Coordinates of C-alpha atoms in Angstrom, one line a residue:
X1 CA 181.0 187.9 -11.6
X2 CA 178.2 186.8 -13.5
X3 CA 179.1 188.5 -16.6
X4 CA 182.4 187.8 -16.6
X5 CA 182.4 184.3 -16.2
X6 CA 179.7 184.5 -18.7
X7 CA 182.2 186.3 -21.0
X8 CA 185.3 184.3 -20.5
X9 CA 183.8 180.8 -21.0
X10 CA 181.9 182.1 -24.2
X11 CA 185.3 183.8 -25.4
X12 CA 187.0 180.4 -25.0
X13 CA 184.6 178.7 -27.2
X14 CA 184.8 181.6 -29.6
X15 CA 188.7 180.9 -29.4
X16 CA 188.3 176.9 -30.1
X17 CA 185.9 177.4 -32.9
X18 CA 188.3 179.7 -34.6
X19 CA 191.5 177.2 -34.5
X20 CA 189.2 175.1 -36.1
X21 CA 188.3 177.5 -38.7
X22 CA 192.3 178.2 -39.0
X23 CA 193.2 174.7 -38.8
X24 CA 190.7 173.7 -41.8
X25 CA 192.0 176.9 -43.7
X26 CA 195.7 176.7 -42.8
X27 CA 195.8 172.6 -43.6
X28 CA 193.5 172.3 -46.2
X29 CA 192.0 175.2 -48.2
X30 CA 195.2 177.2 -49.1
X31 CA 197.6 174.1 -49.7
X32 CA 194.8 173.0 -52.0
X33 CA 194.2 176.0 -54.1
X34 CA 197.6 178.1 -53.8
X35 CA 201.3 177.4 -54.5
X36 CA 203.2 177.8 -51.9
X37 CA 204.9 180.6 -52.6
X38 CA 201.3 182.2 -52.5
X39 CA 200.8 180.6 -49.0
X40 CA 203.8 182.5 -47.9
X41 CA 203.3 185.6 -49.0
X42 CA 199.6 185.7 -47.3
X43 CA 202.0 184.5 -44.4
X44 CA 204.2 187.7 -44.6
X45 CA 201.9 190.3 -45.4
X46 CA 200.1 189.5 -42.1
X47 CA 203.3 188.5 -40.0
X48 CA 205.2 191.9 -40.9
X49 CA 201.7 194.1 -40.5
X50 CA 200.9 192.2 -36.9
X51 CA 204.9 192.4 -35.7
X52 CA 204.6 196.2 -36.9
X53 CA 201.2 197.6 -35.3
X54 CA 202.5 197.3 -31.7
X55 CA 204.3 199.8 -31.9
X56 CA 202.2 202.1 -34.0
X57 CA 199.4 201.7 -31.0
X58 CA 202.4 202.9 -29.0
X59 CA 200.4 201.0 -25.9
X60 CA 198.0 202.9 -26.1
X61 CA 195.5 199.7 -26.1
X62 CA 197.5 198.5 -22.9
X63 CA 197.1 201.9 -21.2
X64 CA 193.6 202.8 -22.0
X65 CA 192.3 199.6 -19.8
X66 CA 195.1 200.6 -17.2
X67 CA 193.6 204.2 -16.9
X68 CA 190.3 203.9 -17.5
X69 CA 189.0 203.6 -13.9
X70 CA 190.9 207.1 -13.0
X71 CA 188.3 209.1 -15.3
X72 CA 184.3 209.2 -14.9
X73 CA 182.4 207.3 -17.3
X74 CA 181.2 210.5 -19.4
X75 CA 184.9 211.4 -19.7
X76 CA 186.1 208.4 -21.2
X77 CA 185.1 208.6 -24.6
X78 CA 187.3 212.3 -24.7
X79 CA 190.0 210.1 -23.2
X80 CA 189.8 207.3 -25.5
X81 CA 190.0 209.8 -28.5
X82 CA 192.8 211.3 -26.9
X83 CA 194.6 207.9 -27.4
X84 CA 193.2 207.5 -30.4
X85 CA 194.7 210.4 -31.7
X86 CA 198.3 209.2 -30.9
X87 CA 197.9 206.3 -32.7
X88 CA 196.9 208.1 -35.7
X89 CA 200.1 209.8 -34.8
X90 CA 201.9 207.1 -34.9
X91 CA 200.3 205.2 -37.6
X92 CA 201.2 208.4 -39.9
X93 CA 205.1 208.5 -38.7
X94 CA 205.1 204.4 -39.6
X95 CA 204.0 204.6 -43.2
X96 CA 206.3 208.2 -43.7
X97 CA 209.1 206.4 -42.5
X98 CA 208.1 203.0 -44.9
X99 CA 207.6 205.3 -47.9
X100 CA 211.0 207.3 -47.1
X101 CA 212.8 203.1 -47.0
X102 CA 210.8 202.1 -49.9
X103 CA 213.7 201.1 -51.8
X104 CA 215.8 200.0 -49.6
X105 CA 212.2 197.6 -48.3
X106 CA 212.4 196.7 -52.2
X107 CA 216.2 195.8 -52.0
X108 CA 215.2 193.5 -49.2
X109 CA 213.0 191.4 -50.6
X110 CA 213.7 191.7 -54.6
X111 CA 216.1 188.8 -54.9
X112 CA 214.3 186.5 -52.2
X113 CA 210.6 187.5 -53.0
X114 CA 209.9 190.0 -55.5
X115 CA 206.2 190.0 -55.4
X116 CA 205.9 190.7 -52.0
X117 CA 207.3 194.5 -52.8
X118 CA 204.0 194.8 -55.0
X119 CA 202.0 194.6 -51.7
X120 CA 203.9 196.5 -49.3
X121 CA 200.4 199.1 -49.4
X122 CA 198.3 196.1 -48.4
X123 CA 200.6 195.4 -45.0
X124 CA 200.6 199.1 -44.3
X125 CA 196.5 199.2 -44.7
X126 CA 196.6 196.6 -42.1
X127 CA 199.2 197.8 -40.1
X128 CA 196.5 200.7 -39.5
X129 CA 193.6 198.9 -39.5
X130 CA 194.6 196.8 -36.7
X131 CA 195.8 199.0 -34.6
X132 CA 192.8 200.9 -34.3
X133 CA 191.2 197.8 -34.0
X134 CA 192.9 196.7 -31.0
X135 CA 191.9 200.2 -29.2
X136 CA 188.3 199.3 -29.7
X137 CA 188.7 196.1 -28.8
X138 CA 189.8 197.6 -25.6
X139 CA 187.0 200.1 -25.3
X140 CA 185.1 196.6 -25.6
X141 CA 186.7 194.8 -22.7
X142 CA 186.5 198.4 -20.3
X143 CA 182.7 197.9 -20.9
X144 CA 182.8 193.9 -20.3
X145 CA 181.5 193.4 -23.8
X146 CA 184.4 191.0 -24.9
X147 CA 182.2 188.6 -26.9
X148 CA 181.3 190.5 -30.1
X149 CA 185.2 191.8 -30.7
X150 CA 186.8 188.3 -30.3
X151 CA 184.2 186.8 -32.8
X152 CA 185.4 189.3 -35.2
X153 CA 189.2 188.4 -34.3
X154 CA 188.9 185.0 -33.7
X155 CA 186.1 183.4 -36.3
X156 CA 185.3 186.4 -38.7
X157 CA 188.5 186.9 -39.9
X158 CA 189.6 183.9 -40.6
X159 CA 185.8 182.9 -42.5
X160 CA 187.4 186.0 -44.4
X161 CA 190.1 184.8 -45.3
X162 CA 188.5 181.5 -46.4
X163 CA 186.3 183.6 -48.8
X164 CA 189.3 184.8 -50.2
X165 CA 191.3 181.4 -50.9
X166 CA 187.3 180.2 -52.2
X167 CA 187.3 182.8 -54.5
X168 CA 190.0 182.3 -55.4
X169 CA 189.5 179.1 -56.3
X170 CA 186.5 179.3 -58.3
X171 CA 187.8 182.2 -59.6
X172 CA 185.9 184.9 -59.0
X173 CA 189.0 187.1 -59.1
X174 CA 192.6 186.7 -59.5
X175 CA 195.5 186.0 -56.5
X176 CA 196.1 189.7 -56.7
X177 CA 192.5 190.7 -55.8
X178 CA 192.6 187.7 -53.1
X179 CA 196.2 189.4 -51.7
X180 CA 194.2 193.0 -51.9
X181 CA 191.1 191.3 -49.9
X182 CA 193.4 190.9 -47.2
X183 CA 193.1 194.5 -46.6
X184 CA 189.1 194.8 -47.1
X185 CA 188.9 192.0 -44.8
X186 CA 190.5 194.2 -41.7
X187 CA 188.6 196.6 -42.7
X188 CA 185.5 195.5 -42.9
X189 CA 186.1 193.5 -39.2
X190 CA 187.1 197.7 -38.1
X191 CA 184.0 199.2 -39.7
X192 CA 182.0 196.2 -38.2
X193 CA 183.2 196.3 -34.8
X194 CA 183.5 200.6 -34.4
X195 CA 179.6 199.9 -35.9
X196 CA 178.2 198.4 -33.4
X197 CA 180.2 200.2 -30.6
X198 CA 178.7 203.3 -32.6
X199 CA 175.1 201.5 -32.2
X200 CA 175.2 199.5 -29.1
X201 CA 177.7 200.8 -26.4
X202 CA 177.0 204.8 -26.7
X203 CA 180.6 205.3 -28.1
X204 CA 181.5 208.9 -29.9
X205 CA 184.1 210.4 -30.8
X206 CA 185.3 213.7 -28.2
X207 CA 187.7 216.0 -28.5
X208 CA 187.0 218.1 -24.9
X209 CA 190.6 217.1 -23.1
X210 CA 190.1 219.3 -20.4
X211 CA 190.0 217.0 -17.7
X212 CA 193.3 215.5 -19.1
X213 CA 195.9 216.9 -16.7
X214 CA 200.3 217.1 -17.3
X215 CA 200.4 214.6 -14.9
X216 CA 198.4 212.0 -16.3
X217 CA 200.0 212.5 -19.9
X218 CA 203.0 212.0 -18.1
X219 CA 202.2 208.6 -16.8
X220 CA 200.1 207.9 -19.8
X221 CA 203.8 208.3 -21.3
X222 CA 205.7 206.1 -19.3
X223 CA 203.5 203.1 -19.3
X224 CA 202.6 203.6 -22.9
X225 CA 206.1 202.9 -23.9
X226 CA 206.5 200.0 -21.1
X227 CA 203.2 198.7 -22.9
X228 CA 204.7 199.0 -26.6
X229 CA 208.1 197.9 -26.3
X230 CA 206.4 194.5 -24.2
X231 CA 203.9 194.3 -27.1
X232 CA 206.7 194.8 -29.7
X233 CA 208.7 192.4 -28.1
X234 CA 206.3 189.5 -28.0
X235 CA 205.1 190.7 -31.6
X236 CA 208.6 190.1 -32.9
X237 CA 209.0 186.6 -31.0
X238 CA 206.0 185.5 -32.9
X239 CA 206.1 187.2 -36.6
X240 CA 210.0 188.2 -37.1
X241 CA 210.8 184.5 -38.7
X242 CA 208.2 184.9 -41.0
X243 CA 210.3 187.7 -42.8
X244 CA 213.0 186.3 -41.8
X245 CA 212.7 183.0 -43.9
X246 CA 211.2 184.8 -46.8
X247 CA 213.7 187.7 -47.2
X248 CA 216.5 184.6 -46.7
X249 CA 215.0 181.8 -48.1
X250 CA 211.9 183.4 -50.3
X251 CA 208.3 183.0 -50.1
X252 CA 208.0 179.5 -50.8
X253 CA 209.9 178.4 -48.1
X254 CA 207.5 180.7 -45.8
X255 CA 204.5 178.8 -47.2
X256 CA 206.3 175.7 -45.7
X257 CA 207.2 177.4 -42.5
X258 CA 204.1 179.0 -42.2
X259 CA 202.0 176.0 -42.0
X260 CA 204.2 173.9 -40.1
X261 CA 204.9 176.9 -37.6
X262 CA 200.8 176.2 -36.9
X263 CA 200.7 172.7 -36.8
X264 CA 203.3 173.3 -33.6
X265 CA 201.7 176.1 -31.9
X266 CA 198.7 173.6 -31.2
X267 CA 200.5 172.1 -28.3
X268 CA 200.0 175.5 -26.0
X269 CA 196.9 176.7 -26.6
X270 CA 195.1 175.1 -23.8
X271 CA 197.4 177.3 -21.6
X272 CA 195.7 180.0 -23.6
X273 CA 193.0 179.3 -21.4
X274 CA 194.6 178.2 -18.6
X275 CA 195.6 181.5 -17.7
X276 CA 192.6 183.6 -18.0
X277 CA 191.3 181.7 -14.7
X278 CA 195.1 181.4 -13.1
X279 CA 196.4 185.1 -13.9
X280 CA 193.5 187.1 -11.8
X281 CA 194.4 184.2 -9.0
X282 CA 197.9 184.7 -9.1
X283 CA 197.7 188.4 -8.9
X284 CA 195.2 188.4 -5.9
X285 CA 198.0 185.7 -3.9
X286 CA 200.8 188.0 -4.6
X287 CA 198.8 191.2 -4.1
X288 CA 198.2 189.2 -0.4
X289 CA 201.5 188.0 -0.1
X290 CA 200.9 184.5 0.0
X291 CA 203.3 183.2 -2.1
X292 CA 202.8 179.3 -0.4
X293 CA 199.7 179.4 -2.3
X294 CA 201.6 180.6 -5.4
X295 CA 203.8 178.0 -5.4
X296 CA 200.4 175.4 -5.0
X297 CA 199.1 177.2 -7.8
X298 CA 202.5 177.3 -9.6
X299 CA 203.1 173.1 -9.2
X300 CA 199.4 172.2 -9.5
X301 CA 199.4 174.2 -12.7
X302 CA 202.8 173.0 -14.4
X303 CA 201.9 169.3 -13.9
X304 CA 198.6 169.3 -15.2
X305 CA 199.5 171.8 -18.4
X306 CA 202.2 169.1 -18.6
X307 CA 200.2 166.3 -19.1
X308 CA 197.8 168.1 -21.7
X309 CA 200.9 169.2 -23.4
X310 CA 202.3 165.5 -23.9
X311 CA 199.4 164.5 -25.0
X312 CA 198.9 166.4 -27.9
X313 CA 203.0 166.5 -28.7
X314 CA 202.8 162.7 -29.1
X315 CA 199.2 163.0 -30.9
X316 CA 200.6 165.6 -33.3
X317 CA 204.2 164.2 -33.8
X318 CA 203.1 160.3 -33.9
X319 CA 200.4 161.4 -36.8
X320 CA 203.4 163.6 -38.6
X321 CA 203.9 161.5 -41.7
X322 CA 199.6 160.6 -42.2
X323 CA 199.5 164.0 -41.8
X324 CA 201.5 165.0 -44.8
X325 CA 200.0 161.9 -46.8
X326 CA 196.3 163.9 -46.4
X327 CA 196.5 167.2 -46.4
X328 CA 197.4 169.1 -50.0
X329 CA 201.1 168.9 -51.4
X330 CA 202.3 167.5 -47.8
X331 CA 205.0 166.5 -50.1
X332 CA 206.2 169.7 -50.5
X333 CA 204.9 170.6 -46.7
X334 CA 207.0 167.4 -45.3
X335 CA 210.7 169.5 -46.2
X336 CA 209.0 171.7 -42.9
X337 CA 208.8 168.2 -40.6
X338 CA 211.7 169.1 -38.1
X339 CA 210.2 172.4 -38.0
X340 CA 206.8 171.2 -36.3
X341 CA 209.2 169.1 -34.1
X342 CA 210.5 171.6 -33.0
X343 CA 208.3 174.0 -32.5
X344 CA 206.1 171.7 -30.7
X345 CA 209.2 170.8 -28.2
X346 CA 209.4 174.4 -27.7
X347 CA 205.7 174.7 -26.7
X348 CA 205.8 171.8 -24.6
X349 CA 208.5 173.3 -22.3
X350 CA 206.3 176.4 -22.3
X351 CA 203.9 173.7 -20.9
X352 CA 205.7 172.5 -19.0
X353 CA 206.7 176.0 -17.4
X354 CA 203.5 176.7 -15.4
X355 CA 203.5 180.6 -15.3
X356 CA 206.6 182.2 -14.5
X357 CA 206.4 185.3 -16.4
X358 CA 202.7 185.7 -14.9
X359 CA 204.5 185.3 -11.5
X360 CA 206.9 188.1 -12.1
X361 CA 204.4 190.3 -13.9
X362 CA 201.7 190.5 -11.1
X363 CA 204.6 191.6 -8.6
X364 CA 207.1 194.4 -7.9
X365 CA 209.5 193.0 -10.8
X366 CA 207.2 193.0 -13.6
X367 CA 209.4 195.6 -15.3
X368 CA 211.9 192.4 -15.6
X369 CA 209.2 190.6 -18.2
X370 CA 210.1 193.2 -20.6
X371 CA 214.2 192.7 -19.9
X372 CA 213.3 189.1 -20.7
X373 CA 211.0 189.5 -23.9
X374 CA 213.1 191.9 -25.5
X375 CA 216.3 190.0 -24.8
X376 CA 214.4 186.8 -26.5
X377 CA 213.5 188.6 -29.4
X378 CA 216.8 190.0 -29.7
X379 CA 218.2 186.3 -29.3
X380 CA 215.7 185.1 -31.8
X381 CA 216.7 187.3 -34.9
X382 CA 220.5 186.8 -34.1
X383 CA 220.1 183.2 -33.8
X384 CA 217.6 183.2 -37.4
X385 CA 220.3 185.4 -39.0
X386 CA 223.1 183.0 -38.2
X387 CA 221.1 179.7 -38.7
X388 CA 218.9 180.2 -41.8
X389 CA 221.3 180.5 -43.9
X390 CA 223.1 177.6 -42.5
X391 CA 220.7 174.8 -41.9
X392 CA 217.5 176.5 -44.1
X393 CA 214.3 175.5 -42.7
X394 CA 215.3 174.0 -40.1
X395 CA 217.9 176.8 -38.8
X396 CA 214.5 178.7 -38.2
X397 CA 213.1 176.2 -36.3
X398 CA 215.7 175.5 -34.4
X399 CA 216.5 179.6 -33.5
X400 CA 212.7 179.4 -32.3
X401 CA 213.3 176.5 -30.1
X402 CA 216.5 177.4 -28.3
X403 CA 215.2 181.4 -28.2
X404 CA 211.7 180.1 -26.3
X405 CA 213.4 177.4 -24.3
X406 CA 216.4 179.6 -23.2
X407 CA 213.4 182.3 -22.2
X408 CA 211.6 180.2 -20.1
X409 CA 215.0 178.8 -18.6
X410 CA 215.7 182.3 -17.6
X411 CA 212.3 183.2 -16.0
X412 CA 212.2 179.6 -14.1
X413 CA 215.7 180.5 -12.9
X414 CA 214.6 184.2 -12.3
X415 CA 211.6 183.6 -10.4
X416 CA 213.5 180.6 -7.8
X417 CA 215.8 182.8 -7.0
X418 CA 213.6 185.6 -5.8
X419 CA 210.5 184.4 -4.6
X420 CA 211.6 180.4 -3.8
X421 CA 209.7 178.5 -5.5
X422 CA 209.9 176.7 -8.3
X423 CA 207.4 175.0 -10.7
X424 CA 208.2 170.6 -10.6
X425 CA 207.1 168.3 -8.8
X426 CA 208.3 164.2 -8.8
X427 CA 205.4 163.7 -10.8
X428 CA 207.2 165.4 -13.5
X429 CA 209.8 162.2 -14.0
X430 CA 206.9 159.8 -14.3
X431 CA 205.3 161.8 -16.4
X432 CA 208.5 162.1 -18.6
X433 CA 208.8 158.3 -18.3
X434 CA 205.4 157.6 -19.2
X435 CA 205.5 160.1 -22.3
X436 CA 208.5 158.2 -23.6
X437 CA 206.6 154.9 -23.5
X438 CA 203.6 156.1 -25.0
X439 CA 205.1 157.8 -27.9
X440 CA 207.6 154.6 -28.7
X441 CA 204.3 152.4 -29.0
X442 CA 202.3 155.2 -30.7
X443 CA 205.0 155.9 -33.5
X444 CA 205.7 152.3 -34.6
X445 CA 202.2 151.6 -34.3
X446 CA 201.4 151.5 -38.3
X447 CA 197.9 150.5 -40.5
X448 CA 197.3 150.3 -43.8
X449 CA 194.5 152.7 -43.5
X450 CA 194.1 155.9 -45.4
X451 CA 195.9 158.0 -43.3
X452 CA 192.8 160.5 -42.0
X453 CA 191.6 156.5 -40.1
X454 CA 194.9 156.0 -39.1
X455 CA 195.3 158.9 -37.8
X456 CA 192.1 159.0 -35.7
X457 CA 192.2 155.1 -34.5
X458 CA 196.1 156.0 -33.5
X459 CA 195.0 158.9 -31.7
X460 CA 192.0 157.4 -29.8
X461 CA 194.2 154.5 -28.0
X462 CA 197.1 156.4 -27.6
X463 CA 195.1 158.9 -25.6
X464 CA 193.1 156.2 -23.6
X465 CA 196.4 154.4 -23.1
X466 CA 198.1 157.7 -21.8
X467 CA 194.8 158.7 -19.5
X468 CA 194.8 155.5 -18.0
X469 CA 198.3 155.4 -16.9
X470 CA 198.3 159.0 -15.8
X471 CA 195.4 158.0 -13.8
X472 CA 197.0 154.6 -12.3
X473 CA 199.8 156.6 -11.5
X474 CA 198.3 159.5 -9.7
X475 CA 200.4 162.1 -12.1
X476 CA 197.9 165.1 -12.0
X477 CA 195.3 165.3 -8.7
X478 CA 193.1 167.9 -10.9
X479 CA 193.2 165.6 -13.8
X480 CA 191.9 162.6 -11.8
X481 CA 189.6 164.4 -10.4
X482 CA 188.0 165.9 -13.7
X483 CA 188.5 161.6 -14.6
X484 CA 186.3 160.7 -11.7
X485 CA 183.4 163.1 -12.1
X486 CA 183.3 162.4 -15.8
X487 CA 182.7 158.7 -14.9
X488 CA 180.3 159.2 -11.9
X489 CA 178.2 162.2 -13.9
X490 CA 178.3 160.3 -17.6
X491 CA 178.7 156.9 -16.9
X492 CA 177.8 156.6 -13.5
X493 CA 180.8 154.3 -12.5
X494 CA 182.5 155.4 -9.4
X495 CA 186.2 154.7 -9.9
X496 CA 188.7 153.8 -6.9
X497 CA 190.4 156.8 -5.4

């Protein structure tokens, strides 16, 4: 245990360190040195190669760490290979079939965003790229060596990526070599990572598949495709209003969306966290049957998650206007403002939520996830289709919110009426209560600072102001908790229970 603990709290940091890294590229460095219809094609040549490669891998990634165990460690390179080989497969049928719809691709995109056709290579390079580097990054986590791969994903990349706008900036080549560094950058994290699996972890290539039986290829089959379409799904949730906005609305408009779509997506990422300690405890409750200690686990979690969440909303939502005073043409970026609203509502009810699809996945009904994911991506292309055009930027940003919120709706609703327990407590209304105050006073609380001091002094007593009420009030028992043994470790006050 160890290791893994080891692993996981080093992974998170990794995580945090690379928002930061994306948060100082997405905010700063490209609205400084692109246009933004450069910022949105970066946006959709990455979107349309990530929503793409899930199905290329064909689950393969999914199903390697499922099968693994079944096979003795000197057989699993062969079996990895064997995988491998299918999503070569697969990667080759993907770019036949985008070569055979070339023009009709072209057609797409000519009226809306012409230059983008001149790249369609570069999102098929990294289509394949990261396919293959999500099957090593498996092979990584079947050896417990989870470290090295997700500071590739998480840091490495994105430092990449930051070369590229750099470059660009001082010139060292022009925005079409910085569009075709997107490729070399995969590639180089693919060569980097298969390097030092190569060097390191004893990996080779195999191609003796005798200890592969019919049976096993038959259930590699069946949870393969379970694996893709659930990874397609979710790809599609996150990536498909990308294309969306810049095939309706062209690539400036993604530039907008893109960055605003991140400013939102802040407000869940603790849960990011959250649930690599709470999804192995889950599992181990259901797998025992003790679903009173789910529901604990389900409340406990959906209050405290809730009070991180309001936090940040009202931090990022209160600081929305200083925001677009500092950062690079947040003139242009403020025609995106409802869409950061919006998409930050949206991940506050996901928040909010606790884990119901974690619920349903770790029992008997986990086939239901993928009903539910691929019935919200469906929902969210209809409702982008039909509101895009209508309302612009906003239509997208409202398709996302009512396509996440009717999602987690469902699974709330789903998971009540078969296990019997549901996620709220009555500390959810004073919570709600004490949310509203605490953004009213934070977003007519106004200085005549430059914004990046306004900003932080805002921030600052709208958090101690929050804390201290949610503390008073007793909200979250885990979050008074982590209050009191922060005072009696750091300031050695010991604070009345």
């Amino acid at each position: 245990m160890g290791v893994v603990i080891k692993q996981s709290f080093w992974s998170t940091v990794i995580a945090y360190l690379g928002v930061l890294v994306g948060f100082a590229n997405t905010l700063y460095l490209r609205p400084e040195y692109f246009d933004l219809d450069e910022i949105g094609l970066f946006g959709i040549i990455t979107a349309n190669a990530m929503m793409i490669s899930p199905f290329t891998t064909f689950g393969m990634a999914s199903s390697y760490l499922k099968f693994f165990p079944l096979f003795q460690e000197k057989d699993r390179n062969s079996v990895f290979t064997f995988q491998a080989l299918i999503v070569l497969a697969g990667c080759v049928i993907a770019i036949f079939i985008g070569y055979s719809l070339r023009n009709l691709i072209a057609h797409r995109y000519i009226e809306s965003a012409p230059q983008y056709v001149n790249y369609l290579s570069i999102t098929a390079i990294i289509i394949v790229v990261n396919s293959f580097f999500e099957m090593l990054f498996s092979f990584s986590r079947t050896n417990l060596k989870v470290l090295f791969p997700s500071l590739i994903r998480d840091i490495i990349l994105r430092i990449g990526s930051i070369v590229l706008v750099v470059g660009y900036a001082l010139q060292w080549f022009s925005f079409e070599w910085a569009v075709r560094g997107l490729a070399i950058n995969y590639s180089l994290a693919l060569i980097l990572l298969f390097a030092k699996l190569m060097i390191f972890n004893g990996f080779r290539f195999s191609f003796d598949f005798s200890m592969i039986s019919k049976d096993w290829k038959k259930k590699l089959l069946q949870f393969s495709a379970y694996s893709m379409l659930l990874a397609g799904s979710f790809a599609v949730m996150n990536n498909a209003t990308y294309d969306l906005v810049t095939s309706i609305l062209g690539a400036t408009a993604n530039g907008i969306f893109v960055t605003c779509f991140f400013i939102g997506t802040i407000v869940e990422m603790p849960r990011r966290s959250m649930a690599k300690v709470m999804s192995p405890i889950i599992s181990k409750e259901i797998e025992n049957k003790n679903m009173r200690e789910v529901e604990k686990l389900y409340k406990r979690s959906s209050i405290t998650m809730s009070v991180i969440g309001f936090l940040i909303f009202i931090g990022i939502i209160t600081n929305l206007n200083d925001l677009f005073l500092f950062i690079p043409k947040g003139e242009a970026f403020r025609a995106g403002l409802y869409v950061v609203v919006l998409v930050c509502t949206a991940k506050l009810a996901v928040m909010i939520s606790s884990f119901p699809g974690e619920i349903i996945n770790y029992s008997h009904l986990y086939k239901y996830n993928l009903v539910f994911q691929m019935g919200t991506a469906i929902l969210l292309v209809l409702l982008n289709y039909f509101l895009i055009p209508i309302w612009g930027l906003e239509g997208a940003g409202l398709s996302y919110f009512l396509a996440i919120v009717i999602h987690i709706i469902v699974k709330i609703i789903y998971v009540k009426y078969h296990f019997g327990i549901q996620p709220f407590l009555k500390s959810h209304l004073k919570l709600f209560f004490i949310g509203i105050l605490i953004f009213t006073l934070a977003y007519y609380f106004t200085l005549g600072f430059h914004p990046i001091f306004t900003i932080a002094i805002r921030s600052i007593l709208t958090a101690i102001l929050f804390i201290v009420l949610i503390y008073l009030f007793k909200i979250s028992s885990d979050i008074n908790k982590i209050i009191h043994s922060t005072f009696e470790r750091f300031l050695k006050i010991n604070l009345p229970k």
